[in-house]
PDB file of C-alpha atoms and ligand atoms in Angstrom:
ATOM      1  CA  UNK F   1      14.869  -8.162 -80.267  1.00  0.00           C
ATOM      2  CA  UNK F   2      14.517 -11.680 -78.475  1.00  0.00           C
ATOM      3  CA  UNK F   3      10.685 -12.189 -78.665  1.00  0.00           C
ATOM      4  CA  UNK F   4      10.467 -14.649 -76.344  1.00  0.00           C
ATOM      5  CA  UNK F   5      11.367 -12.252 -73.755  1.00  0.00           C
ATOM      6  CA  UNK F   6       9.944  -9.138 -74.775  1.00  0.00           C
ATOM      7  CA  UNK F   7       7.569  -7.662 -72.527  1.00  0.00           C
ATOM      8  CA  UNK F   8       4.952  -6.875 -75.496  1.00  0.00           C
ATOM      9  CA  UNK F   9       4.868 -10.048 -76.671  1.00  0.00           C
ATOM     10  CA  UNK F  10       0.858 -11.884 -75.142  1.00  0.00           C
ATOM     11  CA  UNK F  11       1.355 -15.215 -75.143  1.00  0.00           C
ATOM     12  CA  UNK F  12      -2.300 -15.894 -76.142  1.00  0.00           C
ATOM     13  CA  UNK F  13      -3.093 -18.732 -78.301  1.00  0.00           C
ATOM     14  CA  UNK F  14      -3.166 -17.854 -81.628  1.00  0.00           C
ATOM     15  CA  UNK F  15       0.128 -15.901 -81.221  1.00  0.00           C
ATOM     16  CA  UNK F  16       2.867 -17.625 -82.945  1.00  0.00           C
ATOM     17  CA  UNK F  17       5.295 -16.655 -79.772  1.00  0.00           C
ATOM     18  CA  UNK F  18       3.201 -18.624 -77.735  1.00  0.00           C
ATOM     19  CA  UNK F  19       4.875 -21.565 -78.837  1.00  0.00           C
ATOM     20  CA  UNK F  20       8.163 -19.937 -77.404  1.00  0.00           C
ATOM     21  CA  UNK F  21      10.254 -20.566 -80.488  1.00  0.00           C
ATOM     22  CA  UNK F  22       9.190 -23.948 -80.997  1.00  0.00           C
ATOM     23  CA  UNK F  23       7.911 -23.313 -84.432  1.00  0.00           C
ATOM     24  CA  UNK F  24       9.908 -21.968 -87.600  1.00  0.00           C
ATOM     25  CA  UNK F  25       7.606 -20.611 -90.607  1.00  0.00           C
ATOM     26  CA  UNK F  26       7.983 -21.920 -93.877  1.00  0.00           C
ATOM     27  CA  UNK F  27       9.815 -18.892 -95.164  1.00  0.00           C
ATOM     28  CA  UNK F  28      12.857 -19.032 -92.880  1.00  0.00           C
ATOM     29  CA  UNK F  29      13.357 -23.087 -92.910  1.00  0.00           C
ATOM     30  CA  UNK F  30      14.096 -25.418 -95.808  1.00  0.00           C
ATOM     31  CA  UNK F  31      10.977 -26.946 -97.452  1.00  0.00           C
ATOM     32  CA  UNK F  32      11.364 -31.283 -96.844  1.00  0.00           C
ATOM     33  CA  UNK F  33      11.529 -33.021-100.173  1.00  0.00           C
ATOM     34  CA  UNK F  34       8.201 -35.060 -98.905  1.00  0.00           C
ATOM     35  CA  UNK F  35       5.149 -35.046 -96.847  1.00  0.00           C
ATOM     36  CA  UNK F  36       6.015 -36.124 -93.367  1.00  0.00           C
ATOM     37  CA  UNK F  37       6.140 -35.192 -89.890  1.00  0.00           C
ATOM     38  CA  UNK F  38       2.796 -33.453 -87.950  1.00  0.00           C
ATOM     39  CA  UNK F  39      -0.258 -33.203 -89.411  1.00  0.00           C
ATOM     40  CA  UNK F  40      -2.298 -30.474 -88.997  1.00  0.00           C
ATOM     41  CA  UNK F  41      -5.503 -31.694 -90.790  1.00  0.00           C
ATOM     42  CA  UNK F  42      -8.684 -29.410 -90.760  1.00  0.00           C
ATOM     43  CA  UNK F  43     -12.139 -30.385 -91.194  1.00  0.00           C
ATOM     44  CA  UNK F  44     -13.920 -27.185 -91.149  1.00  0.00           C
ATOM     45  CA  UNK F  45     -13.181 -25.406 -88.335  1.00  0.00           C
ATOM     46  CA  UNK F  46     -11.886 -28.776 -86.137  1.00  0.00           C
ATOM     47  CA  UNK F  47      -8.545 -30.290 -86.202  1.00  0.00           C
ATOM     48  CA  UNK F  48      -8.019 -34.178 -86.266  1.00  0.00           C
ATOM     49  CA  UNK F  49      -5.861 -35.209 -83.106  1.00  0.00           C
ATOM     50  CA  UNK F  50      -4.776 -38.579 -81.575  1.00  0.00           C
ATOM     51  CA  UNK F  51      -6.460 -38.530 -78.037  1.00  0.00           C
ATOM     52  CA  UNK F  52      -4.028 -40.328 -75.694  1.00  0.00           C
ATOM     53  CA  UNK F  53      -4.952 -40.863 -71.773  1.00  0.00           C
ATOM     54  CA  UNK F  54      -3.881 -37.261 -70.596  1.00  0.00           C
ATOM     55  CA  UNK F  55      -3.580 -35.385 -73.926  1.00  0.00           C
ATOM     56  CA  UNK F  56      -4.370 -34.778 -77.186  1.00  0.00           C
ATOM     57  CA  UNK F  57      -1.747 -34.595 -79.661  1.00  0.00           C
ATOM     58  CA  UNK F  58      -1.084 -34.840 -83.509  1.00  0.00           C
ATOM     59  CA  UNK F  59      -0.884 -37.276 -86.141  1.00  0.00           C
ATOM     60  CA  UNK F  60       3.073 -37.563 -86.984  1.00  0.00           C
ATOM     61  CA  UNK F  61       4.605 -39.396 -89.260  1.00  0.00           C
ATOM     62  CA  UNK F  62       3.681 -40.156 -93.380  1.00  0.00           C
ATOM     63  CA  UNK F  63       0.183 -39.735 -94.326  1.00  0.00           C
ATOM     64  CA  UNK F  64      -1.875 -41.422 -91.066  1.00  0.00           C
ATOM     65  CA  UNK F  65      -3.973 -44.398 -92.776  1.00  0.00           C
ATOM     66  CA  UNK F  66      -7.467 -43.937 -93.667  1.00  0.00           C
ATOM     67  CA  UNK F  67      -7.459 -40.303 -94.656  1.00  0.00           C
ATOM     68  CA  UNK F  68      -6.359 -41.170 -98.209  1.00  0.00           C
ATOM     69  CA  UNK F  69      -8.691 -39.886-101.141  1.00  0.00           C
ATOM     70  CA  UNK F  70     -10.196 -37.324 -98.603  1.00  0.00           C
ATOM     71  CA  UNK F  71      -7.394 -34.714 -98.077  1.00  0.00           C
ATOM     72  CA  UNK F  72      -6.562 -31.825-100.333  1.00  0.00           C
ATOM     73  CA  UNK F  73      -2.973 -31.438-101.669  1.00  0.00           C
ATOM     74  CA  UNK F  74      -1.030 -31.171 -98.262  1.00  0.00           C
ATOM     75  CA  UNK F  75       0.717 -27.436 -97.590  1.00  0.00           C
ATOM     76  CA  UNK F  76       4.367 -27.355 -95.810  1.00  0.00           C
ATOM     77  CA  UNK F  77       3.532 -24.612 -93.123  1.00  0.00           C
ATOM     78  CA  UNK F  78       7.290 -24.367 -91.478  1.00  0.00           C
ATOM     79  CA  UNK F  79       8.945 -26.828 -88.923  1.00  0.00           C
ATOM     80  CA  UNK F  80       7.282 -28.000 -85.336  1.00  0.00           C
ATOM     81  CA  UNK F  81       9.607 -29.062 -82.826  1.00  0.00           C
ATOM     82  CA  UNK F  82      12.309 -29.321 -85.727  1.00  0.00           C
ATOM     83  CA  UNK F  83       9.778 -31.538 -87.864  1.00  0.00           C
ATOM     84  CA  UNK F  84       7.955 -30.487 -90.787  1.00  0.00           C
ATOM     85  CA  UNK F  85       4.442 -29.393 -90.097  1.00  0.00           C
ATOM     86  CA  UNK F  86       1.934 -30.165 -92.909  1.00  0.00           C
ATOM     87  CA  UNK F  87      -1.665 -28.916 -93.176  1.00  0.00           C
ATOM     88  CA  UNK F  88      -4.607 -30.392 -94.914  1.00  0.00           C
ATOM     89  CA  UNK F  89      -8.190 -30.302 -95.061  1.00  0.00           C
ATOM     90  CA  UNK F  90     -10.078 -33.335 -94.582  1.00  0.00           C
ATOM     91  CA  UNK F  91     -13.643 -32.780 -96.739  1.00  0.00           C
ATOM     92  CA  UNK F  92     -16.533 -31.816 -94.961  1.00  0.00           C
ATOM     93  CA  UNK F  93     -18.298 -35.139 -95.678  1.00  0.00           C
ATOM     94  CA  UNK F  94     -15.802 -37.903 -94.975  1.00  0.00           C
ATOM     95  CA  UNK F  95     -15.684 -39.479 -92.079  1.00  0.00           C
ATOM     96  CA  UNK F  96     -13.020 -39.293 -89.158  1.00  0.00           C
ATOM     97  CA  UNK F  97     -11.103 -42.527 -89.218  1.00  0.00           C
ATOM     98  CA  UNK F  98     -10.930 -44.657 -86.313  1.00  0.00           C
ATOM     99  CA  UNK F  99      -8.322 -43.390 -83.119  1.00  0.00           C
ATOM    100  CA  UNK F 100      -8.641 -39.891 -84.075  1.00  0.00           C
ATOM    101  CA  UNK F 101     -11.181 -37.198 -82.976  1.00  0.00           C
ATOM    102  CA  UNK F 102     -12.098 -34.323 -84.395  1.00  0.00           C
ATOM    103  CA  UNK F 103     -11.624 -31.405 -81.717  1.00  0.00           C
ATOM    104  CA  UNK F 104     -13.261 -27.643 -82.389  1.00  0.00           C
ATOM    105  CA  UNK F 105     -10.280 -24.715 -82.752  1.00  0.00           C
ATOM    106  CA  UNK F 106     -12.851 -22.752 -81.512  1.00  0.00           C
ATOM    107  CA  UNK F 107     -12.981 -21.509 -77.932  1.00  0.00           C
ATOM    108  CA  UNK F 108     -16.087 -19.829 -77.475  1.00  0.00           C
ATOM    109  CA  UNK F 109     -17.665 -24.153 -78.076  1.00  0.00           C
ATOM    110  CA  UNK F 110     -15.586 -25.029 -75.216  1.00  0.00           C
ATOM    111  CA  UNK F 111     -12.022 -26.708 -77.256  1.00  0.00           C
ATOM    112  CA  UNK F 112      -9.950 -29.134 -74.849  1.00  0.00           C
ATOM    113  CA  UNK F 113      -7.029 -27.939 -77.290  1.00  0.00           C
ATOM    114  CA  UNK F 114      -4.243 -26.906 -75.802  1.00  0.00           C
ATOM    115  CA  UNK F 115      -2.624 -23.903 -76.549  1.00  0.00           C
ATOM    116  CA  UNK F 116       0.414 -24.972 -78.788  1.00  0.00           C
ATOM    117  CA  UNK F 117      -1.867 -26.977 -80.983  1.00  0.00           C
ATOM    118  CA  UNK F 118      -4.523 -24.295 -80.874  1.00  0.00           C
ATOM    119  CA  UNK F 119      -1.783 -22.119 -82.252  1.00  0.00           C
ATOM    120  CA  UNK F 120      -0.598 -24.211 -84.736  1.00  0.00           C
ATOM    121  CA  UNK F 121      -4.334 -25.442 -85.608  1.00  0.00           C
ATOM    122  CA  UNK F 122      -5.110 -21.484 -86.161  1.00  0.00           C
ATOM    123  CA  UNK F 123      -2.219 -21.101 -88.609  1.00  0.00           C
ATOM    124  CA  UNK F 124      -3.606 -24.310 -90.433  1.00  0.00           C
ATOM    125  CA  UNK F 125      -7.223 -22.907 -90.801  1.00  0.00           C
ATOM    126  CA  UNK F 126      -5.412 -19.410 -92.211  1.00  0.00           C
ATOM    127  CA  UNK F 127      -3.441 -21.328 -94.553  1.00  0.00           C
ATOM    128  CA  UNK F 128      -6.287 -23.019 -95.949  1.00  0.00           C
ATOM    129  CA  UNK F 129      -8.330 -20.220 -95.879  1.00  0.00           C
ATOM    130  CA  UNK F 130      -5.507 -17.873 -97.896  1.00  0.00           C
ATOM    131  CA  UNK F 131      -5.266 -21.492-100.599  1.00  0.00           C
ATOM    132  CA  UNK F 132      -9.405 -20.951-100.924  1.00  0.00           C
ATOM    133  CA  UNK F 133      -9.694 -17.262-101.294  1.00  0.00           C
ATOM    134  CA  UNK F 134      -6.452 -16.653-103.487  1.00  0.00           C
ATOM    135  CA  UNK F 135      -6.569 -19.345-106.402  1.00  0.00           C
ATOM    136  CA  UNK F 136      -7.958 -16.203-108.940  1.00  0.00           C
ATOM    137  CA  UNK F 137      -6.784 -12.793-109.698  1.00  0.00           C
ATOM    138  CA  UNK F 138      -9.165 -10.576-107.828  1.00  0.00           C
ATOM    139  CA  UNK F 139      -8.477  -7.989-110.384  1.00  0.00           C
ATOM    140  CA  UNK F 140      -9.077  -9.804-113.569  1.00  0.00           C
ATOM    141  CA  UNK F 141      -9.969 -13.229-112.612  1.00  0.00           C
ATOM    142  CA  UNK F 142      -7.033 -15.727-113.998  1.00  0.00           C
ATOM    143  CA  UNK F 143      -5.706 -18.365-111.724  1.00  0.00           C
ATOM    144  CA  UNK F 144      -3.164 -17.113-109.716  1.00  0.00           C
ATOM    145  CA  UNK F 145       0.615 -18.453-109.243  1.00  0.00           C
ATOM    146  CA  UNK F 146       2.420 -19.095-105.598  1.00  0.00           C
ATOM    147  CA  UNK F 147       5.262 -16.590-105.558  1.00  0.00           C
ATOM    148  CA  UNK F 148       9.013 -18.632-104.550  1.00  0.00           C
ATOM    149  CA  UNK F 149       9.040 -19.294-101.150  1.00  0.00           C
ATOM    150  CA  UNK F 150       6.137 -16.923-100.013  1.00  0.00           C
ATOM    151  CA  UNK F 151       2.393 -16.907 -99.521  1.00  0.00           C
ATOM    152  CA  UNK F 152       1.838 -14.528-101.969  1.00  0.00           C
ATOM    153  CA  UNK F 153      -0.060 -15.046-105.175  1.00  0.00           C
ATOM    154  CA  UNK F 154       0.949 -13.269-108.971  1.00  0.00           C
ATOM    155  CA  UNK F 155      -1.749 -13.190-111.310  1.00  0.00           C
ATOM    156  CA  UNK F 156       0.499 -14.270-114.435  1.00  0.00           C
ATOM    157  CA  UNK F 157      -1.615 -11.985-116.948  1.00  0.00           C
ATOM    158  CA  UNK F 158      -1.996  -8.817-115.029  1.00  0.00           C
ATOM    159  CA  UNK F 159       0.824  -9.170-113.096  1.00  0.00           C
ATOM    160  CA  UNK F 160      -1.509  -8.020-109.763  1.00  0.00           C
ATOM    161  CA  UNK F 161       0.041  -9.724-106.536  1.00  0.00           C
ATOM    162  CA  UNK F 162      -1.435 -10.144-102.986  1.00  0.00           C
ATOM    163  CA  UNK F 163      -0.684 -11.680 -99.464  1.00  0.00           C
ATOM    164  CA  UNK F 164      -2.668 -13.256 -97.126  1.00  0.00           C
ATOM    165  CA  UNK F 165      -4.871 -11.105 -95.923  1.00  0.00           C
ATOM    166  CA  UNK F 166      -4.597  -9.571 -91.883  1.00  0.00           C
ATOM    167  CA  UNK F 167      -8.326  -7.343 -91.249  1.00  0.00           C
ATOM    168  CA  UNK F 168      -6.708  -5.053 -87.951  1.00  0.00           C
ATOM    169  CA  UNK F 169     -10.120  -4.717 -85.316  1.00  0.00           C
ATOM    170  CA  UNK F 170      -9.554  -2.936 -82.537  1.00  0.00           C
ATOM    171  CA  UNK F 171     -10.836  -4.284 -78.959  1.00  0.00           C
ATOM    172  CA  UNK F 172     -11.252  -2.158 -76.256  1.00  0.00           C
ATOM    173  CA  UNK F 173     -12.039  -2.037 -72.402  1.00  0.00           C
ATOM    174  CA  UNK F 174     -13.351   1.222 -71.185  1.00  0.00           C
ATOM    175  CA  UNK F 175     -12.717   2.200 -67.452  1.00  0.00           C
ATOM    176  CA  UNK F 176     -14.243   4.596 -65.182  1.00  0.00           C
ATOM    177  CA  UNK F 177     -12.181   4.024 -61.887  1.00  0.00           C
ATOM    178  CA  UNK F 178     -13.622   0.466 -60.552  1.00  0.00           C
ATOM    179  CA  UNK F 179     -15.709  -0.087 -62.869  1.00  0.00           C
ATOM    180  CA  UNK F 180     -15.813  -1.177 -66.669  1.00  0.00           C
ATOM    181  CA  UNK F 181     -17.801  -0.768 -69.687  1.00  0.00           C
ATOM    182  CA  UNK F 182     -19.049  -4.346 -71.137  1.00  0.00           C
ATOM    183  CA  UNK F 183     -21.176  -5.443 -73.859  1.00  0.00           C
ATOM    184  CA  UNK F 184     -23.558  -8.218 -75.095  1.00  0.00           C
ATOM    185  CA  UNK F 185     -24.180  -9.624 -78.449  1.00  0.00           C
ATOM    186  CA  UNK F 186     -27.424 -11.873 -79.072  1.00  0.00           C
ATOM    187  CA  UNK F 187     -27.064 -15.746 -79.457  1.00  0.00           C
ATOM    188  CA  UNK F 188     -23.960 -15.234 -76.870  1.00  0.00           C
ATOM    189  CA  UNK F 189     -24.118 -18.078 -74.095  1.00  0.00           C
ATOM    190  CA  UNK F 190     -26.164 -16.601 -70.952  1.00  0.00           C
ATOM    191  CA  UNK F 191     -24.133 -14.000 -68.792  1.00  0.00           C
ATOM    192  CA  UNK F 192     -21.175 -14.137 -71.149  1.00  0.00           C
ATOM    193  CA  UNK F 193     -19.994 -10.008 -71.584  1.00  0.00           C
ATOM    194  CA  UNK F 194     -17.117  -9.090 -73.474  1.00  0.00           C
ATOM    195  CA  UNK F 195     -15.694  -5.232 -74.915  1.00  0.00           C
ATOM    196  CA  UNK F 196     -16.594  -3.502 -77.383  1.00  0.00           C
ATOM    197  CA  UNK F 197     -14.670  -4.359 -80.662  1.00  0.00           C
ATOM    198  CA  UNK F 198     -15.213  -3.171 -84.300  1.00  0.00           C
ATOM    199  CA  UNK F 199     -13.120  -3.334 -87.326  1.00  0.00           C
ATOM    200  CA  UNK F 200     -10.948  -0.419 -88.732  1.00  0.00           C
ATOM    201  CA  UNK F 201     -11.910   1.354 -91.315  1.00  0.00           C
ATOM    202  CA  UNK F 202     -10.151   2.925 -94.382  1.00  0.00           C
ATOM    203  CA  UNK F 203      -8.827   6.445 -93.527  1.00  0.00           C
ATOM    204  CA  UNK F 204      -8.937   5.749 -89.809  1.00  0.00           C
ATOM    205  CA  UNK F 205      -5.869   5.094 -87.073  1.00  0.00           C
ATOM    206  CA  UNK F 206      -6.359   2.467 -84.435  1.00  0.00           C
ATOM    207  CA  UNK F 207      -7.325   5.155 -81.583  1.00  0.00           C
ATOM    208  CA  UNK F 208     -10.058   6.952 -84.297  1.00  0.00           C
ATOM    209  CA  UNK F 209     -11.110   3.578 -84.203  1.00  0.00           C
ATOM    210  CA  UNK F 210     -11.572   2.963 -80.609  1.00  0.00           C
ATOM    211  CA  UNK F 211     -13.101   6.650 -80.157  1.00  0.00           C
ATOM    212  CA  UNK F 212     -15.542   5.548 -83.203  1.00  0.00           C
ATOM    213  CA  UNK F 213     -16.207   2.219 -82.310  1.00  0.00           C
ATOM    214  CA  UNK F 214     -17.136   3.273 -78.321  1.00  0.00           C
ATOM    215  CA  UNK F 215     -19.212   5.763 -79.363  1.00  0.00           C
ATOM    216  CA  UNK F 216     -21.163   3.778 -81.835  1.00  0.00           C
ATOM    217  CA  UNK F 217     -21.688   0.794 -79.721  1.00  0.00           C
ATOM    218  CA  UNK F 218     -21.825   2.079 -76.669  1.00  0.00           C
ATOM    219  CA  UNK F 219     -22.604   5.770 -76.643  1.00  0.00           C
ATOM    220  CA  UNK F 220     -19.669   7.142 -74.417  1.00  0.00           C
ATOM    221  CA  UNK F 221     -16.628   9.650 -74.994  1.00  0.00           C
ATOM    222  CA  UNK F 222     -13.174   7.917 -74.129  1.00  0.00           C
ATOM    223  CA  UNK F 223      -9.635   9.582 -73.554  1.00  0.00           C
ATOM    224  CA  UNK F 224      -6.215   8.093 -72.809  1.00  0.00           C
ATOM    225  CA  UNK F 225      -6.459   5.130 -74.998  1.00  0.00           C
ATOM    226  CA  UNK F 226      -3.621   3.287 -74.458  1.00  0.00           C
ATOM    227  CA  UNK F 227      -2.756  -0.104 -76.381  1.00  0.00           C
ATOM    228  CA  UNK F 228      -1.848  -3.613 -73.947  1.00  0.00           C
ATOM    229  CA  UNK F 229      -1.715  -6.039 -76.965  1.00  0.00           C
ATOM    230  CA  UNK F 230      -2.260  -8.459 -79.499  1.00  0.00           C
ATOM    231  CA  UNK F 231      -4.162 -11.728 -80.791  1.00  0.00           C
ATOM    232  CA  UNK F 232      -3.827 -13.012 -84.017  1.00  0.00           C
ATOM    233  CA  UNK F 233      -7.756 -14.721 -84.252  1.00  0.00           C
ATOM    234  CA  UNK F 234      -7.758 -17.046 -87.601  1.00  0.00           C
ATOM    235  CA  UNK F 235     -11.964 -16.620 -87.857  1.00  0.00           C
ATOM    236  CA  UNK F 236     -10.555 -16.234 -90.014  1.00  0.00           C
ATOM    237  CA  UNK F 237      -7.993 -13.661 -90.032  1.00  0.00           C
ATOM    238  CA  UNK F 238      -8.558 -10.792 -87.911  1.00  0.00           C
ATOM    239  CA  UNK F 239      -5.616  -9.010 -86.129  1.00  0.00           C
ATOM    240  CA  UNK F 240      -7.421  -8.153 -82.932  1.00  0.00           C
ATOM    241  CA  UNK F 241      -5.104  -5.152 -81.482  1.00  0.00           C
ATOM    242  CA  UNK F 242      -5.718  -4.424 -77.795  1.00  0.00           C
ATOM    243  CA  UNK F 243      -6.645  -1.473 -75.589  1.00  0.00           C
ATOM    244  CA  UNK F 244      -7.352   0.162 -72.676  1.00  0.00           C
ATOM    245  CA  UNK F 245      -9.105   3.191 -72.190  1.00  0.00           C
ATOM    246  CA  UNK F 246     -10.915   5.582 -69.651  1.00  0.00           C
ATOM    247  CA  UNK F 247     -14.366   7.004 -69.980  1.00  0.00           C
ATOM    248  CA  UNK F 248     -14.563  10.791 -70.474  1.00  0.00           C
ATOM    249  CA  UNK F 249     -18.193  11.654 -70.457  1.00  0.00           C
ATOM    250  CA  UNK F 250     -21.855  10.378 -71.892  1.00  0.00           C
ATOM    251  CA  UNK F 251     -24.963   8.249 -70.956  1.00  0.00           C
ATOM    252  CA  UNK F 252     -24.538   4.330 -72.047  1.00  0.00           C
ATOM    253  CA  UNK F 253     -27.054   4.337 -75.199  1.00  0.00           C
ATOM    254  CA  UNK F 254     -26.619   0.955 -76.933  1.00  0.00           C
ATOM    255  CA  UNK F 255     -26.417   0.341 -80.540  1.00  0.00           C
ATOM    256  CA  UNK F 256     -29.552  -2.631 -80.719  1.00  0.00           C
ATOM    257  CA  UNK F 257     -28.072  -3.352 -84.269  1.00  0.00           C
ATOM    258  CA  UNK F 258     -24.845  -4.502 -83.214  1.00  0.00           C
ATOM    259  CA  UNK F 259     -25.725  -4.931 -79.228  1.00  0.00           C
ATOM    260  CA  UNK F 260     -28.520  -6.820 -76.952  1.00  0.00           C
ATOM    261  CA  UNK F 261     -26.868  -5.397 -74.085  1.00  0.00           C
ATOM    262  CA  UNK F 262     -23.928  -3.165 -72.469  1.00  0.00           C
ATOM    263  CA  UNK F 263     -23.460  -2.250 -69.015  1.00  0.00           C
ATOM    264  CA  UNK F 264     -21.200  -1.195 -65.961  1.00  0.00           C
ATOM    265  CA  UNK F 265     -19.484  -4.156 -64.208  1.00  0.00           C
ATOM    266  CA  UNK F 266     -17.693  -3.575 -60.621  1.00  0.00           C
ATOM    267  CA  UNK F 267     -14.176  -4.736 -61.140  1.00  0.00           C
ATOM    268  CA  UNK F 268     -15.004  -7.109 -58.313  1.00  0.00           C
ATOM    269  CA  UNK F 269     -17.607  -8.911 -59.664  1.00  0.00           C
ATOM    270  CA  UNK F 270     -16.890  -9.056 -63.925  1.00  0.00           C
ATOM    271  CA  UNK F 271     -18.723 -11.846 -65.675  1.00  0.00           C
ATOM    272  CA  UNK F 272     -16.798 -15.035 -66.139  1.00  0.00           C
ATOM    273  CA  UNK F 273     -16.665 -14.812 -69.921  1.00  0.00           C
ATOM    274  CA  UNK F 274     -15.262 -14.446 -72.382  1.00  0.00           C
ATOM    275  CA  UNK F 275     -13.164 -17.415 -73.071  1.00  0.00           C
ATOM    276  CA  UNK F 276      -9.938 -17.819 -71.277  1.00  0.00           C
ATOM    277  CA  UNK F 277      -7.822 -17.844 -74.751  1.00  0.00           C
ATOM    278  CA  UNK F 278      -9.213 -14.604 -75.824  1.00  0.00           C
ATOM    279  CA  UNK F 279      -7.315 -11.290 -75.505  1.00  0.00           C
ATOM    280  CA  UNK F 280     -10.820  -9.956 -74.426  1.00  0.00           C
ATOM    281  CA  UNK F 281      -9.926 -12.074 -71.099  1.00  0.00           C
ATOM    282  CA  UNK F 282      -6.407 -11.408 -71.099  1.00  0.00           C
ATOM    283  CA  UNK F 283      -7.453  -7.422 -70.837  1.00  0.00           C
ATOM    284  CA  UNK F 284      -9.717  -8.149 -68.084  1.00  0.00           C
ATOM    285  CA  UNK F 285      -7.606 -10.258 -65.846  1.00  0.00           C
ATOM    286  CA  UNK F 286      -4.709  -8.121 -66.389  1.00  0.00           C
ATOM    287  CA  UNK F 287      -6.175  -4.361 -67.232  1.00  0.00           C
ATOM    288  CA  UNK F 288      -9.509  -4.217 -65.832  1.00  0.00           C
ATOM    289  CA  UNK F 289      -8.085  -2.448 -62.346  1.00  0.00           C
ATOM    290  CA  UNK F 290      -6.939   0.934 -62.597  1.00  0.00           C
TER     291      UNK F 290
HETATM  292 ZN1   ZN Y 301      -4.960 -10.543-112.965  1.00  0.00          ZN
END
C-alpha cells in the first residue's frame, strides 16, 4: 500500500508520513561511513536550528563548530532529503553557540517548528530516549548490545532482547448529536479543553479502553466507538490511537484526581485548544460534527 496516499494515513506531526516520503529510516538505507549531513541535536526537549529570515532550518553539513566536547556520540537515524540525518544531545548545561537557537519540540509552549522538523525532531528525542533507557538488561542488569542494523538491544549474558518501547493510549471524543464531551486538567493554560485520554492497560483492547477510560474520567456510558487515527507523540513515546464515539447514557461526574474540569461544548462554539499539531485537534476539526 502507497502510504502517502492512503486515506488512514493523519498527516500530523509526529507521523513519519507527514514528511511524504522524504525520510528513509535507518533500517531500510545504508548507514554513511561518517557523521555528516543534518543535525538533529537535542537539548532536553528543544532542538538546535539555524534561524534564517523566513525559516528555521537545520544544521547540515560535518559537525557545526562550537558544539564540540558537548555532544554525546552522534546516532545515524536514516536519510533526510537523501542526506544522512544524525541526532545528538547537546548537555543540559552547555551553552547554545552563537547563530543557532534552541526551539521547544513541544507544542503545548507554543514551538515555531514546522512540521517536517517537528517530525524529525520527535524521532530524535525517541532515539535518545530508547539510547538512555536501554544501555542495561532490565532483566538482570548487564550492559546491553545494539542488535545489527536495528534498535533493539541483547543483553549478552541472559540473552533477554527488547525494542524501543511504543505505550498505545487511547484518545477519545464523545458525541451526543451537537454537542461534545471535553475535559480539563489543572496547570492547563486558561480555557484550553481537550478529550479524555488514558493509557491501555494489560488485558484490555483499545475500545475496553475507551469504555474504561470515559467512564472513569468522565462518568458516562459510550457506544459505537469508532477509530479516525493516529499520532505518534515522542513525550516520550506514546502511540496516541484515535476515536470517536457517541454517548449512550449517564450524568457527567468528574474524576477530581485526574480532572479539574469536563463539560458539554456546542459544536459551534469548542474551545480553541488544544494545540493545532495534536490529534486531539485533528478529531475536533474533522470529527466533532456528527
Ligand atoms: Zn540480561
Amino acid at each position: 500500500m502507497n502510504l502517502k496516499t492512503s486515506p488512514l494515513s493523519v498527516y500530523l506531526p509526529f507521523n513519519r508520513d507527514c514528511l511524504r516520503g522524504a525520510f528513509v529510516p535507518a533500517k531500510l538505507a545504508t548507514k554513511p561511513p561518517s557523521p555528516s549531513g543534518h543535525w538533529l541535536i537535542v537539548q532536553e526537549q528543544g532542538l538546535i536550528v539555524v534561524p534564517e529570515a523566513d525559516r528555521l532550518r537545520l544544521p547540515v553539513g560535518e559537525l557545526p563548530e562550537g558544539f564540540d566536547g558537548h555532544l554525546g556520540s552522534p546516532i545515524w537515524l536514516g536519510n533526510f532529503q537523501g542526506t544522512p540525518c544524525w541526532v545528538a544531545a547537546l548537555a543540559r548545561d552547555a551553552a547554545v553557540p552563537a547563530g543557532f537557537h534552541r526551539e521547544t519540540l513541544i507544542p503545548m509552549q507554543g514551538t515555531r517548528l514546522p512540521d517536517d522538523l517537528l517530525s524529525l525532531g520527535g524521532m530524535a528525542l525517541q532515539a535518545l530516549h530508547w539510547e538512555s533507557t536501554s544501555a542495561h538488561c532490565p532483566r538482570c542488569g548487564e550492559p546491553t548490545e545494539r542488535i545489527e542494523g536495528e534498535w533493539g538491544k541483547r543483553c549478552p549474558r541472559c540473552r533477554y532482547e527488547h525494542y524501543p518501547h511504543l505505550h498505545p493510549a487511547v484518545i477519545t471524543l464523545v458525541r451526543d448529536g451537537s454537542r461534545v464531551l471535553l475535559t480539563r486538567k489543572a496547570g492547563w493554560a486558561p480555557g484550553r479543553y481537550s478529550l479524555v485520554a488514558g493509557f491501555v492497560d494489560n488485558g484490555e483492547c483499545l475500545e475496553g479502553a475507551v469504555h474504561r477510560e470515559v467512564k472513569e474520567e468522565v462518568g458516562v456510558e459510550v457506544t459505537d466507538i469508532r477509530y479516525v487515527g493516529s499520532q505518534n507523540w515522542p513525550f516520550p513515546s506514546q502511540l496516541m490511537i484515535g476515536f470517536v464515539a457517541a454517548y449512550a447514557g449517564g450524568d457527567v461526574v468528574i474524576d477530581r484526581d485526574e480532572l479539574e474540569d469536563a463539560r458539554w461544548f456546542p459544536v459551534d462554539a469548542l474551545p480553541s485548544g488544544p494545540s493545532r499539531q495534536s490529534i486531539a485537534r485533528f478529531i475536533l476539526d474533522h470529527h466533532a460534527r456528527p
